[in-house]
Amino acid sequence: MSSGLIDVHAHHLPGFYVEQATAAGHTHPDGMGSWPAWSVETHLDLMDRNDIATAMLSMSSPGVHFGDDKAARLLARQVNEYTAELTRDHPDRFGSFASLPLPDVDGALEEIRFAFDELGADGVALLTHTQGVYLGDRRLEPVFAELDRRQAVVFLHPTSPVCWEQSALGRPRPMIEYIFDTARTVTDLLMAGVLTRHPNLRVIVPHCGGALPVLADRINEFMRLFLPPQEPPVPDGVQQLRGLYYDMAGTAFPRQVPALLQLVGPDHVLFGSDYCWTPPPLADAHIAAIDAAESPVQGTTWRSLTTANAERLFPGRVR
């Protein structure tokens, strides 16, 4: 097995997407200063420099839906066809998580079919909410039913919460708003029973689970207090969280990964760079910190451990 990392949290930014998002008003996406530069060449340079074998490309926030269903369907299709072309041109280096035009359920179902059956997508990327519709919303049930039928990998990615104008206090939303919106939507999945109704979903939670590792017991307690008992009993909240996968994108060390390992076993941790939204010098530094950290499993490194975990999710993606 290669020691090359499998990057499950990697973003691309084709020029046509930036143009359309900017035209829709996202001149400073999620409160950041500007759109980062991205190209296939610079992405491959970062991968080669850090021995990243494969990057699973996904579209980050603000996604593809800017308020118009028809335009969102067209942009999702354009993004997914572009990404599929990249994976065909670089089959050993790039994989793809398809974008869906949620909250347009009919459009999302059609794009799931097209992405998997025509483009060979490796999974789908879902924002923590789209137009205020969080992932536990009953309107999304047909989408999760179809993804469950396909035993799909579902990569979650945060976006600005619906209340960001008040809660962000004028600061970049990725700093802490992303972390709490991740916890908000996963909690919504738990409370709404999505994960127990659809046990074949393979969900990747970003950024070491956001705030979930320190909130898991509190969430679990409230689930016991406010959800009716079910027959037969379903796994409790902590057990459900342990069944999800978590990527290490961001400041994984020295504190976030140790907190995550109090919740989930090391066999459910994956590598993520968050490039290109994490600038190359920071991405290099984050990877160096991972390489310097001791693996929790004797005889492994974080590289070999996360690569083995990713191989189970994406057979054949390891060189």
PDB file of N, CA and C in Angstrom, residues 174-269:
ATOM      1  N   PRO A 174     -15.629  31.217   8.315  1.00  0.00           N
ATOM      2  CA  PRO A 174     -14.974  29.923   8.490  1.00  0.00           C
ATOM      3  C   PRO A 174     -14.287  29.740   9.850  1.00  0.00           C
ATOM      4  N   MET A 175     -13.980  30.832  10.550  1.00  0.00           N
ATOM      5  CA  MET A 175     -13.225  30.708  11.803  1.00  0.00           C
ATOM      6  C   MET A 175     -13.990  29.855  12.819  1.00  0.00           C
ATOM      7  N   ILE A 176     -15.186  30.263  13.225  1.00  0.00           N
ATOM      8  CA  ILE A 176     -15.958  29.445  14.173  1.00  0.00           C
ATOM      9  C   ILE A 176     -17.370  29.140  13.685  1.00  0.00           C
ATOM     10  N   GLU A 177     -17.927  29.970  12.789  1.00  0.00           N
ATOM     11  CA  GLU A 177     -19.287  29.698  12.317  1.00  0.00           C
ATOM     12  C   GLU A 177     -19.358  28.356  11.589  1.00  0.00           C
ATOM     13  N   TYR A 178     -18.345  28.052  10.789  1.00  0.00           N
ATOM     14  CA  TYR A 178     -18.309  26.751  10.123  1.00  0.00           C
ATOM     15  C   TYR A 178     -18.348  25.598  11.129  1.00  0.00           C
ATOM     16  N   ILE A 179     -17.581  25.782  12.209  1.00  0.00           N
ATOM     17  CA  ILE A 179     -17.459  24.712  13.206  1.00  0.00           C
ATOM     18  C   ILE A 179     -18.806  24.423  13.859  1.00  0.00           C
ATOM     19  N   PHE A 180     -19.537  25.481  14.183  1.00  0.00           N
ATOM     20  CA  PHE A 180     -20.823  25.283  14.848  1.00  0.00           C
ATOM     21  C   PHE A 180     -21.924  24.909  13.869  1.00  0.00           C
ATOM     22  N   ASP A 181     -21.833  25.352  12.603  1.00  0.00           N
ATOM     23  CA  ASP A 181     -22.855  24.924  11.649  1.00  0.00           C
ATOM     24  C   ASP A 181     -22.703  23.449  11.328  1.00  0.00           C
ATOM     25  N   THR A 182     -21.471  22.936  11.369  1.00  0.00           N
ATOM     26  CA  THR A 182     -21.270  21.496  11.224  1.00  0.00           C
ATOM     27  C   THR A 182     -21.960  20.748  12.350  1.00  0.00           C
ATOM     28  N   ALA A 183     -21.738  21.191  13.579  1.00  0.00           N
ATOM     29  CA  ALA A 183     -22.389  20.541  14.722  1.00  0.00           C
ATOM     30  C   ALA A 183     -23.910  20.671  14.622  1.00  0.00           C
ATOM     31  N   ARG A 184     -24.385  21.811  14.137  1.00  0.00           N
ATOM     32  CA  ARG A 184     -25.835  22.048  14.038  1.00  0.00           C
ATOM     33  C   ARG A 184     -26.497  21.065  13.070  1.00  0.00           C
ATOM     34  N   THR A 185     -25.898  20.894  11.877  1.00  0.00           N
ATOM     35  CA  THR A 185     -26.562  20.043  10.894  1.00  0.00           C
ATOM     36  C   THR A 185     -26.418  18.559  11.232  1.00  0.00           C
ATOM     37  N   VAL A 186     -25.290  18.139  11.819  1.00  0.00           N
ATOM     38  CA  VAL A 186     -25.169  16.734  12.217  1.00  0.00           C
ATOM     39  C   VAL A 186     -26.129  16.435  13.358  1.00  0.00           C
ATOM     40  N   THR A 187     -26.276  17.365  14.296  1.00  0.00           N
ATOM     41  CA  THR A 187     -27.266  17.194  15.360  1.00  0.00           C
ATOM     42  C   THR A 187     -28.666  17.081  14.771  1.00  0.00           C
ATOM     43  N   ASP A 188     -28.953  17.873  13.735  1.00  0.00           N
ATOM     44  CA  ASP A 188     -30.247  17.801  13.063  1.00  0.00           C
ATOM     45  C   ASP A 188     -30.453  16.427  12.434  1.00  0.00           C
ATOM     46  N   LEU A 189     -29.401  15.873  11.812  1.00  0.00           N
ATOM     47  CA  LEU A 189     -29.500  14.518  11.259  1.00  0.00           C
ATOM     48  C   LEU A 189     -29.831  13.503  12.358  1.00  0.00           C
ATOM     49  N   LEU A 190     -29.195  13.644  13.516  1.00  0.00           N
ATOM     50  CA  LEU A 190     -29.439  12.728  14.626  1.00  0.00           C
ATOM     51  C   LEU A 190     -30.865  12.861  15.142  1.00  0.00           C
ATOM     52  N   MET A 191     -31.277  14.092  15.433  1.00  0.00           N
ATOM     53  CA  MET A 191     -32.589  14.322  16.031  1.00  0.00           C
ATOM     54  C   MET A 191     -33.710  13.920  15.076  1.00  0.00           C
ATOM     55  N   ALA A 192     -33.476  14.080  13.776  1.00  0.00           N
ATOM     56  CA  ALA A 192     -34.503  13.745  12.785  1.00  0.00           C
ATOM     57  C   ALA A 192     -34.501  12.263  12.422  1.00  0.00           C
ATOM     58  N   GLY A 193     -33.533  11.503  12.907  1.00  0.00           N
ATOM     59  CA  GLY A 193     -33.491  10.072  12.634  1.00  0.00           C
ATOM     60  C   GLY A 193     -33.004   9.702  11.245  1.00  0.00           C
ATOM     61  N   VAL A 194     -32.362  10.637  10.552  1.00  0.00           N
ATOM     62  CA  VAL A 194     -31.924  10.371   9.178  1.00  0.00           C
ATOM     63  C   VAL A 194     -30.916   9.225   9.138  1.00  0.00           C
ATOM     64  N   LEU A 195     -29.975   9.224  10.080  1.00  0.00           N
ATOM     65  CA  LEU A 195     -28.901   8.233  10.038  1.00  0.00           C
ATOM     66  C   LEU A 195     -29.401   6.834  10.375  1.00  0.00           C
ATOM     67  N   THR A 196     -30.427   6.730  11.221  1.00  0.00           N
ATOM     68  CA  THR A 196     -30.952   5.396  11.543  1.00  0.00           C
ATOM     69  C   THR A 196     -31.897   4.906  10.451  1.00  0.00           C
ATOM     70  N   ARG A 197     -32.601   5.813   9.775  1.00  0.00           N
ATOM     71  CA  ARG A 197     -33.452   5.389   8.655  1.00  0.00           C
ATOM     72  C   ARG A 197     -32.627   4.978   7.445  1.00  0.00           C
ATOM     73  N   HIS A 198     -31.424   5.521   7.346  1.00  0.00           N
ATOM     74  CA  HIS A 198     -30.593   5.286   6.153  1.00  0.00           C
ATOM     75  C   HIS A 198     -29.203   4.814   6.583  1.00  0.00           C
ATOM     76  N   PRO A 199     -29.101   3.589   7.073  1.00  0.00           N
ATOM     77  CA  PRO A 199     -27.842   3.104   7.647  1.00  0.00           C
ATOM     78  C   PRO A 199     -26.744   2.850   6.633  1.00  0.00           C
ATOM     79  N   ASN A 200     -27.067   2.870   5.332  1.00  0.00           N
ATOM     80  CA  ASN A 200     -26.045   2.608   4.321  1.00  0.00           C
ATOM     81  C   ASN A 200     -25.282   3.855   3.898  1.00  0.00           C
ATOM     82  N   LEU A 201     -25.684   5.023   4.406  1.00  0.00           N
ATOM     83  CA  LEU A 201     -24.934   6.240   4.127  1.00  0.00           C
ATOM     84  C   LEU A 201     -23.567   6.162   4.782  1.00  0.00           C
ATOM     85  N   ARG A 202     -22.554   6.630   4.074  1.00  0.00           N
ATOM     86  CA  ARG A 202     -21.205   6.704   4.644  1.00  0.00           C
ATOM     87  C   ARG A 202     -20.823   8.175   4.669  1.00  0.00           C
ATOM     88  N   VAL A 203     -20.951   8.771   5.852  1.00  0.00           N
ATOM     89  CA  VAL A 203     -20.888  10.223   6.007  1.00  0.00           C
ATOM     90  C   VAL A 203     -19.516  10.645   6.508  1.00  0.00           C
ATOM     91  N   ILE A 204     -18.942  11.649   5.841  1.00  0.00           N
ATOM     92  CA  ILE A 204     -17.677  12.252   6.273  1.00  0.00           C
ATOM     93  C   ILE A 204     -17.977  13.635   6.842  1.00  0.00           C
ATOM     94  N   VAL A 205     -17.598  13.836   8.094  1.00  0.00           N
ATOM     95  CA  VAL A 205     -17.786  15.111   8.778  1.00  0.00           C
ATOM     96  C   VAL A 205     -16.456  15.862   8.744  1.00  0.00           C
ATOM     97  N   PRO A 206     -16.464  17.142   8.375  1.00  0.00           N
ATOM     98  CA  PRO A 206     -15.194  17.851   8.202  1.00  0.00           C
ATOM     99  C   PRO A 206     -14.627  18.409   9.504  1.00  0.00           C
ATOM    100  N   HIS A 207     -13.369  18.855   9.411  1.00  0.00           N
ATOM    101  CA  HIS A 207     -12.719  19.638  10.465  1.00  0.00           C
ATOM    102  C   HIS A 207     -12.772  18.951  11.826  1.00  0.00           C
ATOM    103  N   CYS A 208     -12.411  17.666  11.839  1.00  0.00           N
ATOM    104  CA  CYS A 208     -12.367  16.892  13.094  1.00  0.00           C
ATOM    105  C   CYS A 208     -13.710  16.873  13.812  1.00  0.00           C
ATOM    106  N   GLY A 209     -14.792  17.021  13.052  1.00  0.00           N
ATOM    107  CA  GLY A 209     -16.125  17.002  13.645  1.00  0.00           C
ATOM    108  C   GLY A 209     -16.602  18.339  14.147  1.00  0.00           C
ATOM    109  N   GLY A 210     -15.833  19.406  13.894  1.00  0.00           N
ATOM    110  CA  GLY A 210     -16.247  20.709  14.412  1.00  0.00           C
ATOM    111  C   GLY A 210     -16.349  20.680  15.929  1.00  0.00           C
ATOM    112  N   ALA A 211     -17.487  21.103  16.446  1.00  0.00           N
ATOM    113  CA  ALA A 211     -17.692  21.133  17.904  1.00  0.00           C
ATOM    114  C   ALA A 211     -18.267  19.825  18.436  1.00  0.00           C
ATOM    115  N   LEU A 212     -18.503  18.843  17.569  1.00  0.00           N
ATOM    116  CA  LEU A 212     -19.197  17.626  17.988  1.00  0.00           C
ATOM    117  C   LEU A 212     -18.480  16.824  19.082  1.00  0.00           C
ATOM    118  N   PRO A 213     -17.138  16.661  19.028  1.00  0.00           N
ATOM    119  CA  PRO A 213     -16.520  15.827  20.064  1.00  0.00           C
ATOM    120  C   PRO A 213     -16.792  16.298  21.487  1.00  0.00           C
ATOM    121  N   VAL A 214     -16.842  17.599  21.705  1.00  0.00           N
ATOM    122  CA  VAL A 214     -17.071  18.079  23.076  1.00  0.00           C
ATOM    123  C   VAL A 214     -18.559  18.218  23.383  1.00  0.00           C
ATOM    124  N   LEU A 215     -19.419  18.157  22.353  1.00  0.00           N
ATOM    125  CA  LEU A 215     -20.858  18.284  22.572  1.00  0.00           C
ATOM    126  C   LEU A 215     -21.585  16.947  22.540  1.00  0.00           C
ATOM    127  N   ALA A 216     -20.897  15.864  22.182  1.00  0.00           N
ATOM    128  CA  ALA A 216     -21.569  14.594  21.911  1.00  0.00           C
ATOM    129  C   ALA A 216     -22.400  14.115  23.098  1.00  0.00           C
ATOM    130  N   ASP A 217     -21.865  14.161  24.304  1.00  0.00           N
ATOM    131  CA  ASP A 217     -22.612  13.668  25.465  1.00  0.00           C
ATOM    132  C   ASP A 217     -23.812  14.556  25.768  1.00  0.00           C
ATOM    133  N   ARG A 218     -23.649  15.866  25.573  1.00  0.00           N
ATOM    134  CA  ARG A 218     -24.759  16.790  25.806  1.00  0.00           C
ATOM    135  C   ARG A 218     -25.881  16.538  24.798  1.00  0.00           C
ATOM    136  N   ILE A 219     -25.512  16.366  23.523  1.00  0.00           N
ATOM    137  CA  ILE A 219     -26.511  16.061  22.494  1.00  0.00           C
ATOM    138  C   ILE A 219     -27.228  14.760  22.831  1.00  0.00           C
ATOM    139  N   ASN A 220     -26.465  13.762  23.233  1.00  0.00           N
ATOM    140  CA  ASN A 220     -27.030  12.455  23.553  1.00  0.00           C
ATOM    141  C   ASN A 220     -28.046  12.562  24.691  1.00  0.00           C
ATOM    142  N   GLU A 221     -27.713  13.338  25.703  1.00  0.00           N
ATOM    143  CA  GLU A 221     -28.616  13.499  26.840  1.00  0.00           C
ATOM    144  C   GLU A 221     -29.928  14.156  26.428  1.00  0.00           C
ATOM    145  N   PHE A 222     -29.833  15.180  25.577  1.00  0.00           N
ATOM    146  CA  PHE A 222     -31.051  15.846  25.120  1.00  0.00           C
ATOM    147  C   PHE A 222     -31.876  14.929  24.217  1.00  0.00           C
ATOM    148  N   MET A 223     -31.223  14.076  23.452  1.00  0.00           N
ATOM    149  CA  MET A 223     -31.971  13.118  22.633  1.00  0.00           C
ATOM    150  C   MET A 223     -32.784  12.188  23.533  1.00  0.00           C
ATOM    151  N   ARG A 224     -32.201  11.737  24.621  1.00  0.00           N
ATOM    152  CA  ARG A 224     -32.931  10.872  25.557  1.00  0.00           C
ATOM    153  C   ARG A 224     -34.113  11.599  26.180  1.00  0.00           C
ATOM    154  N   LEU A 225     -33.938  12.896  26.464  1.00  0.00           N
ATOM    155  CA  LEU A 225     -34.989  13.667  27.123  1.00  0.00           C
ATOM    156  C   LEU A 225     -36.147  14.011  26.195  1.00  0.00           C
ATOM    157  N   PHE A 226     -35.846  14.265  24.932  1.00  0.00           N
ATOM    158  CA  PHE A 226     -36.857  14.865  24.061  1.00  0.00           C
ATOM    159  C   PHE A 226     -37.316  13.990  22.901  1.00  0.00           C
ATOM    160  N   LEU A 227     -36.650  12.867  22.640  1.00  0.00           N
ATOM    161  CA  LEU A 227     -37.111  11.977  21.588  1.00  0.00           C
ATOM    162  C   LEU A 227     -37.821  10.780  22.208  1.00  0.00           C
ATOM    163  N   PRO A 228     -38.955  10.373  21.647  1.00  0.00           N
ATOM    164  CA  PRO A 228     -39.667   9.219  22.205  1.00  0.00           C
ATOM    165  C   PRO A 228     -38.860   7.942  22.017  1.00  0.00           C
ATOM    166  N   PRO A 229     -38.948   7.016  22.956  1.00  0.00           N
ATOM    167  CA  PRO A 229     -38.256   5.732  22.786  1.00  0.00           C
ATOM    168  C   PRO A 229     -38.793   4.988  21.556  1.00  0.00           C
ATOM    169  N   GLN A 230     -37.904   4.272  20.891  1.00  0.00           N
ATOM    170  CA  GLN A 230     -38.300   3.553  19.692  1.00  0.00           C
ATOM    171  C   GLN A 230     -38.181   2.056  19.907  1.00  0.00           C
ATOM    172  N   GLU A 231     -39.036   1.328  19.250  1.00  0.00           N
ATOM    173  CA  GLU A 231     -39.019  -0.135  19.271  1.00  0.00           C
ATOM    174  C   GLU A 231     -38.826  -0.662  17.851  1.00  0.00           C
ATOM    175  N   PRO A 232     -37.808  -1.462  17.608  1.00  0.00           N
ATOM    176  CA  PRO A 232     -36.728  -1.801  18.545  1.00  0.00           C
ATOM    177  C   PRO A 232     -35.834  -0.593  18.798  1.00  0.00           C
ATOM    178  N   PRO A 233     -35.096  -0.596  19.898  1.00  0.00           N
ATOM    179  CA  PRO A 233     -34.240   0.550  20.217  1.00  0.00           C
ATOM    180  C   PRO A 233     -33.217   0.812  19.113  1.00  0.00           C
ATOM    181  N   VAL A 234     -32.959   2.075  18.849  1.00  0.00           N
ATOM    182  CA  VAL A 234     -31.958   2.456  17.849  1.00  0.00           C
ATOM    183  C   VAL A 234     -30.689   2.883  18.577  1.00  0.00           C
ATOM    184  N   PRO A 235     -29.535   2.909  17.881  1.00  0.00           N
ATOM    185  CA  PRO A 235     -28.306   3.376  18.523  1.00  0.00           C
ATOM    186  C   PRO A 235     -28.472   4.789  19.072  1.00  0.00           C
ATOM    187  N   ASP A 236     -27.891   5.034  20.237  1.00  0.00           N
ATOM    188  CA  ASP A 236     -28.008   6.374  20.799  1.00  0.00           C
ATOM    189  C   ASP A 236     -27.135   7.349  20.016  1.00  0.00           C
ATOM    190  N   GLY A 237     -27.188   8.625  20.406  1.00  0.00           N
ATOM    191  CA  GLY A 237     -26.504   9.655  19.647  1.00  0.00           C
ATOM    192  C   GLY A 237     -25.005   9.444  19.554  1.00  0.00           C
ATOM    193  N   VAL A 238     -24.378   9.063  20.659  1.00  0.00           N
ATOM    194  CA  VAL A 238     -22.932   8.851  20.655  1.00  0.00           C
ATOM    195  C   VAL A 238     -22.578   7.677  19.741  1.00  0.00           C
ATOM    196  N   GLN A 239     -23.354   6.613  19.804  1.00  0.00           N
ATOM    197  CA  GLN A 239     -23.095   5.461  18.937  1.00  0.00           C
ATOM    198  C   GLN A 239     -23.227   5.849  17.460  1.00  0.00           C
ATOM    199  N   GLN A 240     -24.227   6.657  17.144  1.00  0.00           N
ATOM    200  CA  GLN A 240     -24.388   7.099  15.753  1.00  0.00           C
ATOM    201  C   GLN A 240     -23.216   7.962  15.311  1.00  0.00           C
ATOM    202  N   LEU A 241     -22.754   8.849  16.179  1.00  0.00           N
ATOM    203  CA  LEU A 241     -21.612   9.695  15.836  1.00  0.00           C
ATOM    204  C   LEU A 241     -20.355   8.862  15.629  1.00  0.00           C
ATOM    205  N   ARG A 242     -20.217   7.790  16.390  1.00  0.00           N
ATOM    206  CA  ARG A 242     -19.045   6.922  16.237  1.00  0.00           C
ATOM    207  C   ARG A 242     -19.038   6.211  14.893  1.00  0.00           C
ATOM    208  N   GLY A 243     -20.194   6.084  14.260  1.00  0.00           N
ATOM    209  CA  GLY A 243     -20.268   5.411  12.977  1.00  0.00           C
ATOM    210  C   GLY A 243     -19.930   6.302  11.788  1.00  0.00           C
ATOM    211  N   LEU A 244     -19.739   7.601  12.026  1.00  0.00           N
ATOM    212  CA  LEU A 244     -19.406   8.520  10.954  1.00  0.00           C
ATOM    213  C   LEU A 244     -17.888   8.596  10.781  1.00  0.00           C
ATOM    214  N   TYR A 245     -17.467   9.140   9.652  1.00  0.00           N
ATOM    215  CA  TYR A 245     -16.046   9.393   9.400  1.00  0.00           C
ATOM    216  C   TYR A 245     -15.765  10.876   9.610  1.00  0.00           C
ATOM    217  N   TYR A 246     -14.517  11.190   9.938  1.00  0.00           N
ATOM    218  CA  TYR A 246     -14.139  12.566  10.270  1.00  0.00           C
ATOM    219  C   TYR A 246     -12.813  12.893   9.604  1.00  0.00           C
ATOM    220  N   ASP A 247     -12.766  14.021   8.897  1.00  0.00           N
ATOM    221  CA  ASP A 247     -11.489  14.401   8.297  1.00  0.00           C
ATOM    222  C   ASP A 247     -10.719  15.351   9.207  1.00  0.00           C
ATOM    223  N   MET A 248      -9.415  15.441   8.933  1.00  0.00           N
ATOM    224  CA  MET A 248      -8.488  16.186   9.783  1.00  0.00           C
ATOM    225  C   MET A 248      -8.169  17.575   9.240  1.00  0.00           C
ATOM    226  N   ALA A 249      -8.996  18.076   8.315  1.00  0.00           N
ATOM    227  CA  ALA A 249      -8.718  19.378   7.715  1.00  0.00           C
ATOM    228  C   ALA A 249      -8.667  20.468   8.784  1.00  0.00           C
ATOM    229  N   GLY A 250      -7.714  21.386   8.613  1.00  0.00           N
ATOM    230  CA  GLY A 250      -7.582  22.497   9.551  1.00  0.00           C
ATOM    231  C   GLY A 250      -6.519  22.227  10.602  1.00  0.00           C
ATOM    232  N   THR A 251      -6.737  22.813  11.760  1.00  0.00           N
ATOM    233  CA  THR A 251      -5.754  22.749  12.848  1.00  0.00           C
ATOM    234  C   THR A 251      -5.961  21.471  13.662  1.00  0.00           C
ATOM    235  N   ALA A 252      -5.602  20.348  13.081  1.00  0.00           N
ATOM    236  CA  ALA A 252      -5.876  19.052  13.710  1.00  0.00           C
ATOM    237  C   ALA A 252      -5.089  18.846  14.997  1.00  0.00           C
ATOM    238  N   PHE A 253      -3.868  19.370  15.037  1.00  0.00           N
ATOM    239  CA  PHE A 253      -3.004  19.214  16.205  1.00  0.00           C
ATOM    240  C   PHE A 253      -2.578  20.588  16.699  1.00  0.00           C
ATOM    241  N   PRO A 254      -2.371  20.717  18.020  1.00  0.00           N
ATOM    242  CA  PRO A 254      -2.249  19.634  19.012  1.00  0.00           C
ATOM    243  C   PRO A 254      -3.531  19.245  19.739  1.00  0.00           C
ATOM    244  N   ARG A 255      -4.674  19.919  19.518  1.00  0.00           N
ATOM    245  CA  ARG A 255      -5.820  19.675  20.385  1.00  0.00           C
ATOM    246  C   ARG A 255      -7.017  18.986  19.739  1.00  0.00           C
ATOM    247  N   GLN A 256      -7.288  19.242  18.452  1.00  0.00           N
ATOM    248  CA  GLN A 256      -8.548  18.747  17.892  1.00  0.00           C
ATOM    249  C   GLN A 256      -8.589  17.233  17.723  1.00  0.00           C
ATOM    250  N   VAL A 257      -7.544  16.636  17.164  1.00  0.00           N
ATOM    251  CA  VAL A 257      -7.559  15.186  16.976  1.00  0.00           C
ATOM    252  C   VAL A 257      -7.617  14.440  18.312  1.00  0.00           C
ATOM    253  N   PRO A 258      -6.829  14.824  19.344  1.00  0.00           N
ATOM    254  CA  PRO A 258      -6.993  14.137  20.630  1.00  0.00           C
ATOM    255  C   PRO A 258      -8.418  14.208  21.167  1.00  0.00           C
ATOM    256  N   ALA A 259      -9.104  15.345  20.964  1.00  0.00           N
ATOM    257  CA  ALA A 259     -10.504  15.435  21.387  1.00  0.00           C
ATOM    258  C   ALA A 259     -11.383  14.509  20.555  1.00  0.00           C
ATOM    259  N   LEU A 260     -11.136  14.455  19.238  1.00  0.00           N
ATOM    260  CA  LEU A 260     -11.917  13.593  18.364  1.00  0.00           C
ATOM    261  C   LEU A 260     -11.775  12.127  18.754  1.00  0.00           C
ATOM    262  N   LEU A 261     -10.552  11.724  19.135  1.00  0.00           N
ATOM    263  CA  LEU A 261     -10.311  10.314  19.467  1.00  0.00           C
ATOM    264  C   LEU A 261     -10.965   9.901  20.786  1.00  0.00           C
ATOM    265  N   GLN A 262     -11.491  10.870  21.539  1.00  0.00           N
ATOM    266  CA  GLN A 262     -12.314  10.534  22.698  1.00  0.00           C
ATOM    267  C   GLN A 262     -13.720  10.112  22.277  1.00  0.00           C
ATOM    268  N   LEU A 263     -14.083  10.427  21.026  1.00  0.00           N
ATOM    269  CA  LEU A 263     -15.413  10.101  20.518  1.00  0.00           C
ATOM    270  C   LEU A 263     -15.394   8.928  19.554  1.00  0.00           C
ATOM    271  N   VAL A 264     -14.396   8.881  18.662  1.00  0.00           N
ATOM    272  CA  VAL A 264     -14.417   7.945  17.531  1.00  0.00           C
ATOM    273  C   VAL A 264     -13.116   7.165  17.480  1.00  0.00           C
ATOM    274  N   GLY A 265     -13.175   5.951  16.962  1.00  0.00           N
ATOM    275  CA  GLY A 265     -11.975   5.151  16.822  1.00  0.00           C
ATOM    276  C   GLY A 265     -11.087   5.659  15.706  1.00  0.00           C
ATOM    277  N   PRO A 266      -9.795   5.379  15.760  1.00  0.00           N
ATOM    278  CA  PRO A 266      -8.871   5.844  14.718  1.00  0.00           C
ATOM    279  C   PRO A 266      -9.167   5.284  13.334  1.00  0.00           C
ATOM    280  N   ASP A 267      -9.978   4.230  13.252  1.00  0.00           N
ATOM    281  CA  ASP A 267     -10.323   3.662  11.949  1.00  0.00           C
ATOM    282  C   ASP A 267     -11.370   4.495  11.211  1.00  0.00           C
ATOM    283  N   HIS A 268     -11.839   5.577  11.833  1.00  0.00           N
ATOM    284  CA  HIS A 268     -12.829   6.452  11.199  1.00  0.00           C
ATOM    285  C   HIS A 268     -12.291   7.862  10.996  1.00  0.00           C
ATOM    286  N   VAL A 269     -10.978   8.019  10.982  1.00  0.00           N
ATOM    287  CA  VAL A 269     -10.347   9.319  10.762  1.00  0.00           C
ATOM    288  C   VAL A 269      -9.683   9.337   9.394  1.00  0.00           C
TER     289      VAL A 269
END
